[in-house]
Amino acid sequence: MSLDLLLLLAAALFSIGLFGALTQQSVVMLMMGLELMLGGVIVGAAAIWHFLTPDAADGQVLVVLAVTVMAVEMAVGFAVVTALFRTREVDTTDMAAELKR
Amino acid sequence: MSALLWALIALPLAVGALLTAAGRYADRAAPAVAVACATATLGLAVAAALRHPTAEAPLLEHLPVRLAVDGLSGLTAVTVAAITAAVLLFSAGDIGPGESRARFFGLMLLFSGSMLTTVTAASLPVLLMAWEVMGATSWALIGFWWRDPARGRAANTAFLTTRAADLGLYLAAGAALAGGQANALALDGLSRTAEPWLSAVTAGVIVAALGKSAQLPFSFWLSHAMRGPSPVSALLHSATMVVAGAYLLLRLEPLLSASGWGGPAVAWTGAATAVLLGLVAVAQADLKQLLAASSCAQIGFMVMAAGTGSVTGGTVQLMAHAAAKSLAFLVAGAWLTALGVRTLPALRGSARRHRTAGLSFTVSALTLAGIPPLSLWAAKDLLLAGALAESAWLYAVGLAAGVISAVYAVKALWFVWRPAPVPGSGVPSVTPVSGTGLPRREPSASGTRLPGTAPAPGSGRPGRPTVSGSGPPGEPPAPGTHLPRMPAAPGSRPPGEPSASGIRLPRVEAPPFVLLAVACVGLTALAVPPARDAVARVLGGATQPVPVAWEFALSGGLALLASAIVWTWGAPALGAPWTDWLRLEAAARLLLVRPTIRVAHALAVFDDRVLDRAVDGVARGVLALARWTDRRVETGVDRAVEGVASAARALGRWARGPQSGQLHQYLAQTVAAFTVLAIALVLVR
């Protein structure tokens, strides 16, 4: 396992996530893309911390923060999607173009 | 020197203007003031004639007011002033205290003052001004009794006729200016105008002069002018207005001869007027109409003299005729006022009743008749000598006109000297005969009867014969022949009721009669060579033909013969065209007035139907066009604008489409764009 491989994995994850975020219309799928991008960021950040500054705890803090943010975001995102679907039976971004009413 | 000349014209004009402006406040003083002013003017005129002053005042640039007195204008000015004084003296008795005397005497002074200005004017602008004032005052004087509509109409006819002819003088002035030599408007320089304009100047002057002098085509206005007061007629016919035309022609004799055609044209017009209007005078049954027609005829002689260049004869004729004709008119006016009648048959015996007036009238009538050795006989021969030098035919016509003048003068004389018909006796009575205007008479005890008249069945009232007075042509015979006086007017002389014993003429009227009669006789001296040569010397100019003895004898003999025939057998009766003045007025109405009114009417119709409608039509068209524009064009523009707007809106909607905020759509758009770019890149490579 080397830093290169891990960065490659992080880039791949981020790119796949970006692609998903850009191309998907389903809100769920879009959020999955976002998760993948965050996952890529977390992998990249963890790998850089592990290989470059293993003594300092800064990287761990960043990772933990990112994971927390991801969890909160997931919770909020799913709540919004669920509310949307309940009121308007909508699950794609196209149909939810107007948030009013 | 020039102060004398200024005073000569300023005195009558100023006093006349003051009197006219003062109106009725000055009525009491007016006759005395006017007679005094006229006498003073006479003195000034004599002084001016002796000293030949000139005067000049600036008027326009290069066009000064120039007045000058030379031989001709000196003699004429003296004549004008003398006749004015005599006529005003007569008027003091004739125009009664009830009339608006200040207006009358003021206007008379203005009238003679403007004539004096005309006579002394040396350049056209002054002449034109005086000429116009004379026309205006003659209008006011003829229509002096303006409450009578017929008199107002008569004044208007006279004014319009002379005024129309006056336009000739303006034409002459314009042509003289166009001729363009230095000091073009001086009267003595008119004959030097260059040719195309010379004829225009001559024609204009001739037309204006013929109009003022009532020569042939214009004669009819003089018949209407008889409706004015008698003193006006006396002044108008003898020394002013009517003579002004003849004077102008005599003054501009060089112009007539310079133009070549002007002299003969004027001479023949004068000769024709002398003959034809003389016959008109013979035909008249109304004394004033007879005298009016005779004025035309006698002034025809002066015009003829101007045409043939015998200025001396014309001037002597002018002076002698002024004295004789004013005297005749004054006597006729006195009879008219005293007896209330104006027709010749009604005037029978009037000369016997008023001896002074009768004798004065006899003197003037014999002078008019040209009986030797009275002045008009010699004057006529002087100017006929010039005519003989020109053409024998002209001489013959002039001689015939002289014979005719003897006929009408003696005709008038015959009537006034007949004994008046006595009521109830078998003496001739007069019956109205319509149409001829000449009364037919039954054969009288004296055996005289007019040739060519049949005895009419005895009708008509004796005493006051009623005669259908042949008034001026174109008007109904005046109702009765009385002068309609104002109610309060008569004063000392109640009109009407002329009893057989006669009415005394006012005392103040006798002196002018005597003075003028003496003048008539005194002017006879002009027939004798020394006085005649003196006049010719005063007038100066070229030497003119002098009649030889047989001419004097021939004309005098003819006049005596004609007078004797008329006295014995009566004057010839002349028919319709002569009694109503050759129907000149009808002709003028037919040829000028009616076409003018027709044209005016047609133009008015054209105005109403064409111009008015065109304007209305344009307005309607514009309105219709506006409505059409509103409907068609405006809606089109509206639609286009709305189309643009909706297209812009559609474009906006269309452009808003891609901007959905949907990331995946942006990606798709970007991919598509890059794909196109890539393909383009590949293909272009």
mmCIF file with all atom_site columns, C-alpha atoms in Angstrom, chain B residues 287-359:
data_model
loop_
_atom_site.group_PDB
_atom_site.id
_atom_site.type_symbol
_atom_site.label_atom_id
_atom_site.label_alt_id
_atom_site.label_comp_id
_atom_site.label_asym_id
_atom_site.label_entity_id
_atom_site.label_seq_id
_atom_site.pdbx_PDB_ins_code
_atom_site.Cartn_x
_atom_site.Cartn_y
_atom_site.Cartn_z
_atom_site.occupancy
_atom_site.B_iso_or_equiv
_atom_site.pdbx_formal_charge
_atom_site.auth_seq_id
_atom_site.auth_comp_id
_atom_site.auth_asym_id
_atom_site.auth_atom_id
_atom_site.pdbx_PDB_model_num
ATOM 1  C CA . LEU B 1 287 ? -84.084 123.665 -68.582 1.00 0.00 ? 287 LEU B CA 1
ATOM 2  C CA . LYS B 1 288 ? -81.322 122.321 -66.343 1.00 0.00 ? 288 LYS B CA 1
ATOM 3  C CA . GLN B 1 289 ? -80.931 119.192 -68.459 1.00 0.00 ? 289 GLN B CA 1
ATOM 4  C CA . LEU B 1 290 ? -80.719 121.378 -71.560 1.00 0.00 ? 290 LEU B CA 1
ATOM 5  C CA . LEU B 1 291 ? -78.012 123.480 -69.963 1.00 0.00 ? 291 LEU B CA 1
ATOM 6  C CA . ALA B 1 292 ? -76.168 120.364 -68.799 1.00 0.00 ? 292 ALA B CA 1
ATOM 7  C CA . ALA B 1 293 ? -76.104 118.859 -72.261 1.00 0.00 ? 293 ALA B CA 1
ATOM 8  C CA . SER B 1 294 ? -75.026 122.197 -73.667 1.00 0.00 ? 294 SER B CA 1
ATOM 9  C CA . SER B 1 295 ? -72.106 122.205 -71.218 1.00 0.00 ? 295 SER B CA 1
ATOM 10 C CA . CYS B 1 296 ? -70.905 118.931 -72.700 1.00 0.00 ? 296 CYS B CA 1
ATOM 11 C CA . ALA B 1 297 ? -71.269 120.389 -76.171 1.00 0.00 ? 297 ALA B CA 1
ATOM 12 C CA . GLN B 1 298 ? -69.552 123.689 -75.376 1.00 0.00 ? 298 GLN B CA 1
ATOM 13 C CA . ILE B 1 299 ? -66.692 121.952 -73.614 1.00 0.00 ? 299 ILE B CA 1
ATOM 14 C CA . GLY B 1 300 ? -66.461 119.721 -76.653 1.00 0.00 ? 300 GLY B CA 1
ATOM 15 C CA . PHE B 1 301 ? -65.286 122.869 -78.458 1.00 0.00 ? 301 PHE B CA 1
ATOM 16 C CA . MET B 1 302 ? -62.520 123.380 -75.883 1.00 0.00 ? 302 MET B CA 1
ATOM 17 C CA . VAL B 1 303 ? -61.464 119.752 -76.204 1.00 0.00 ? 303 VAL B CA 1
ATOM 18 C CA . MET B 1 304 ? -61.440 120.154 -79.950 1.00 0.00 ? 304 MET B CA 1
ATOM 19 C CA . ALA B 1 305 ? -59.288 123.262 -79.553 1.00 0.00 ? 305 ALA B CA 1
ATOM 20 C CA . ALA B 1 306 ? -56.835 121.321 -77.399 1.00 0.00 ? 306 ALA B CA 1
ATOM 21 C CA . GLY B 1 307 ? -56.725 118.584 -80.024 1.00 0.00 ? 307 GLY B CA 1
ATOM 22 C CA . THR B 1 308 ? -55.982 120.960 -82.862 1.00 0.00 ? 308 THR B CA 1
ATOM 23 C CA . GLY B 1 309 ? -53.494 123.016 -80.901 1.00 0.00 ? 309 GLY B CA 1
ATOM 24 C CA . SER B 1 310 ? -55.413 126.299 -80.898 1.00 0.00 ? 310 SER B CA 1
ATOM 25 C CA . VAL B 1 311 ? -54.886 126.972 -77.227 1.00 0.00 ? 311 VAL B CA 1
ATOM 26 C CA . THR B 1 312 ? -55.867 130.626 -77.510 1.00 0.00 ? 312 THR B CA 1
ATOM 27 C CA . GLY B 1 313 ? -59.274 129.802 -78.914 1.00 0.00 ? 313 GLY B CA 1
ATOM 28 C CA . GLY B 1 314 ? -59.814 127.110 -76.297 1.00 0.00 ? 314 GLY B CA 1
ATOM 29 C CA . THR B 1 315 ? -58.903 129.418 -73.454 1.00 0.00 ? 315 THR B CA 1
ATOM 30 C CA . VAL B 1 316 ? -61.111 132.221 -74.682 1.00 0.00 ? 316 VAL B CA 1
ATOM 31 C CA . GLN B 1 317 ? -63.917 129.704 -75.093 1.00 0.00 ? 317 GLN B CA 1
ATOM 32 C CA . LEU B 1 318 ? -63.280 128.493 -71.543 1.00 0.00 ? 318 LEU B CA 1
ATOM 33 C CA . MET B 1 319 ? -63.489 131.959 -70.026 1.00 0.00 ? 319 MET B CA 1
ATOM 34 C CA . ALA B 1 320 ? -66.464 133.120 -72.040 1.00 0.00 ? 320 ALA B CA 1
ATOM 35 C CA . HIS B 1 321 ? -68.339 129.892 -71.519 1.00 0.00 ? 321 HIS B CA 1
ATOM 36 C CA . ALA B 1 322 ? -67.671 129.997 -67.786 1.00 0.00 ? 322 ALA B CA 1
ATOM 37 C CA . ALA B 1 323 ? -69.302 133.392 -67.513 1.00 0.00 ? 323 ALA B CA 1
ATOM 38 C CA . ALA B 1 324 ? -72.248 132.561 -69.761 1.00 0.00 ? 324 ALA B CA 1
ATOM 39 C CA . LYS B 1 325 ? -72.962 129.099 -68.388 1.00 0.00 ? 325 LYS B CA 1
ATOM 40 C CA . SER B 1 326 ? -72.722 130.058 -64.729 1.00 0.00 ? 326 SER B CA 1
ATOM 41 C CA . LEU B 1 327 ? -75.082 132.942 -65.388 1.00 0.00 ? 327 LEU B CA 1
ATOM 42 C CA . ALA B 1 328 ? -77.525 130.654 -67.186 1.00 0.00 ? 328 ALA B CA 1
ATOM 43 C CA . PHE B 1 329 ? -77.456 128.119 -64.373 1.00 0.00 ? 329 PHE B CA 1
ATOM 44 C CA . LEU B 1 330 ? -77.887 130.745 -61.698 1.00 0.00 ? 330 LEU B CA 1
ATOM 45 C CA . VAL B 1 331 ? -80.903 132.228 -63.425 1.00 0.00 ? 331 VAL B CA 1
ATOM 46 C CA . ALA B 1 332 ? -82.354 128.755 -63.962 1.00 0.00 ? 332 ALA B CA 1
ATOM 47 C CA . GLY B 1 333 ? -81.750 128.009 -60.293 1.00 0.00 ? 333 GLY B CA 1
ATOM 48 C CA . ALA B 1 334 ? -83.400 131.220 -59.236 1.00 0.00 ? 334 ALA B CA 1
ATOM 49 C CA . TRP B 1 335 ? -86.478 130.391 -61.303 1.00 0.00 ? 335 TRP B CA 1
ATOM 50 C CA . LEU B 1 336 ? -86.443 126.856 -60.022 1.00 0.00 ? 336 LEU B CA 1
ATOM 51 C CA . THR B 1 337 ? -86.428 128.011 -56.437 1.00 0.00 ? 337 THR B CA 1
ATOM 52 C CA . ALA B 1 338 ? -88.929 130.786 -56.970 1.00 0.00 ? 338 ALA B CA 1
ATOM 53 C CA . LEU B 1 339 ? -91.423 128.993 -59.210 1.00 0.00 ? 339 LEU B CA 1
ATOM 54 C CA . GLY B 1 340 ? -90.834 125.375 -58.220 1.00 0.00 ? 340 GLY B CA 1
ATOM 55 C CA . VAL B 1 341 ? -90.841 124.229 -61.840 1.00 0.00 ? 341 VAL B CA 1
ATOM 56 C CA . ARG B 1 342 ? -88.068 123.213 -64.142 1.00 0.00 ? 342 ARG B CA 1
ATOM 57 C CA . THR B 1 343 ? -89.555 122.172 -67.457 1.00 0.00 ? 343 THR B CA 1
ATOM 58 C CA . LEU B 1 344 ? -89.401 124.643 -70.281 1.00 0.00 ? 344 LEU B CA 1
ATOM 59 C CA . PRO B 1 345 ? -93.145 124.874 -70.952 1.00 0.00 ? 345 PRO B CA 1
ATOM 60 C CA . ALA B 1 346 ? -93.793 125.470 -67.288 1.00 0.00 ? 346 ALA B CA 1
ATOM 61 C CA . LEU B 1 347 ? -91.244 128.261 -67.308 1.00 0.00 ? 347 LEU B CA 1
ATOM 62 C CA . ARG B 1 348 ? -93.106 130.235 -69.955 1.00 0.00 ? 348 ARG B CA 1
ATOM 63 C CA . GLY B 1 349 ? -93.155 133.877 -69.191 1.00 0.00 ? 349 GLY B CA 1
ATOM 64 C CA . SER B 1 350 ? -90.711 133.698 -66.381 1.00 0.00 ? 350 SER B CA 1
ATOM 65 C CA . ALA B 1 351 ? -88.363 136.081 -68.160 1.00 0.00 ? 351 ALA B CA 1
ATOM 66 C CA . ARG B 1 352 ? -91.168 138.644 -68.342 1.00 0.00 ? 352 ARG B CA 1
ATOM 67 C CA . ARG B 1 353 ? -91.877 138.368 -64.645 1.00 0.00 ? 353 ARG B CA 1
ATOM 68 C CA . HIS B 1 354 ? -88.310 138.754 -63.469 1.00 0.00 ? 354 HIS B CA 1
ATOM 69 C CA . ARG B 1 355 ? -86.830 141.349 -65.724 1.00 0.00 ? 355 ARG B CA 1
ATOM 70 C CA . THR B 1 356 ? -83.292 141.355 -64.333 1.00 0.00 ? 356 THR B CA 1
ATOM 71 C CA . ALA B 1 357 ? -83.077 137.611 -64.404 1.00 0.00 ? 357 ALA B CA 1
ATOM 72 C CA . GLY B 1 358 ? -84.735 137.476 -67.806 1.00 0.00 ? 358 GLY B CA 1
ATOM 73 C CA . LEU B 1 359 ? -82.366 139.960 -69.396 1.00 0.00 ? 359 LEU B CA 1
#
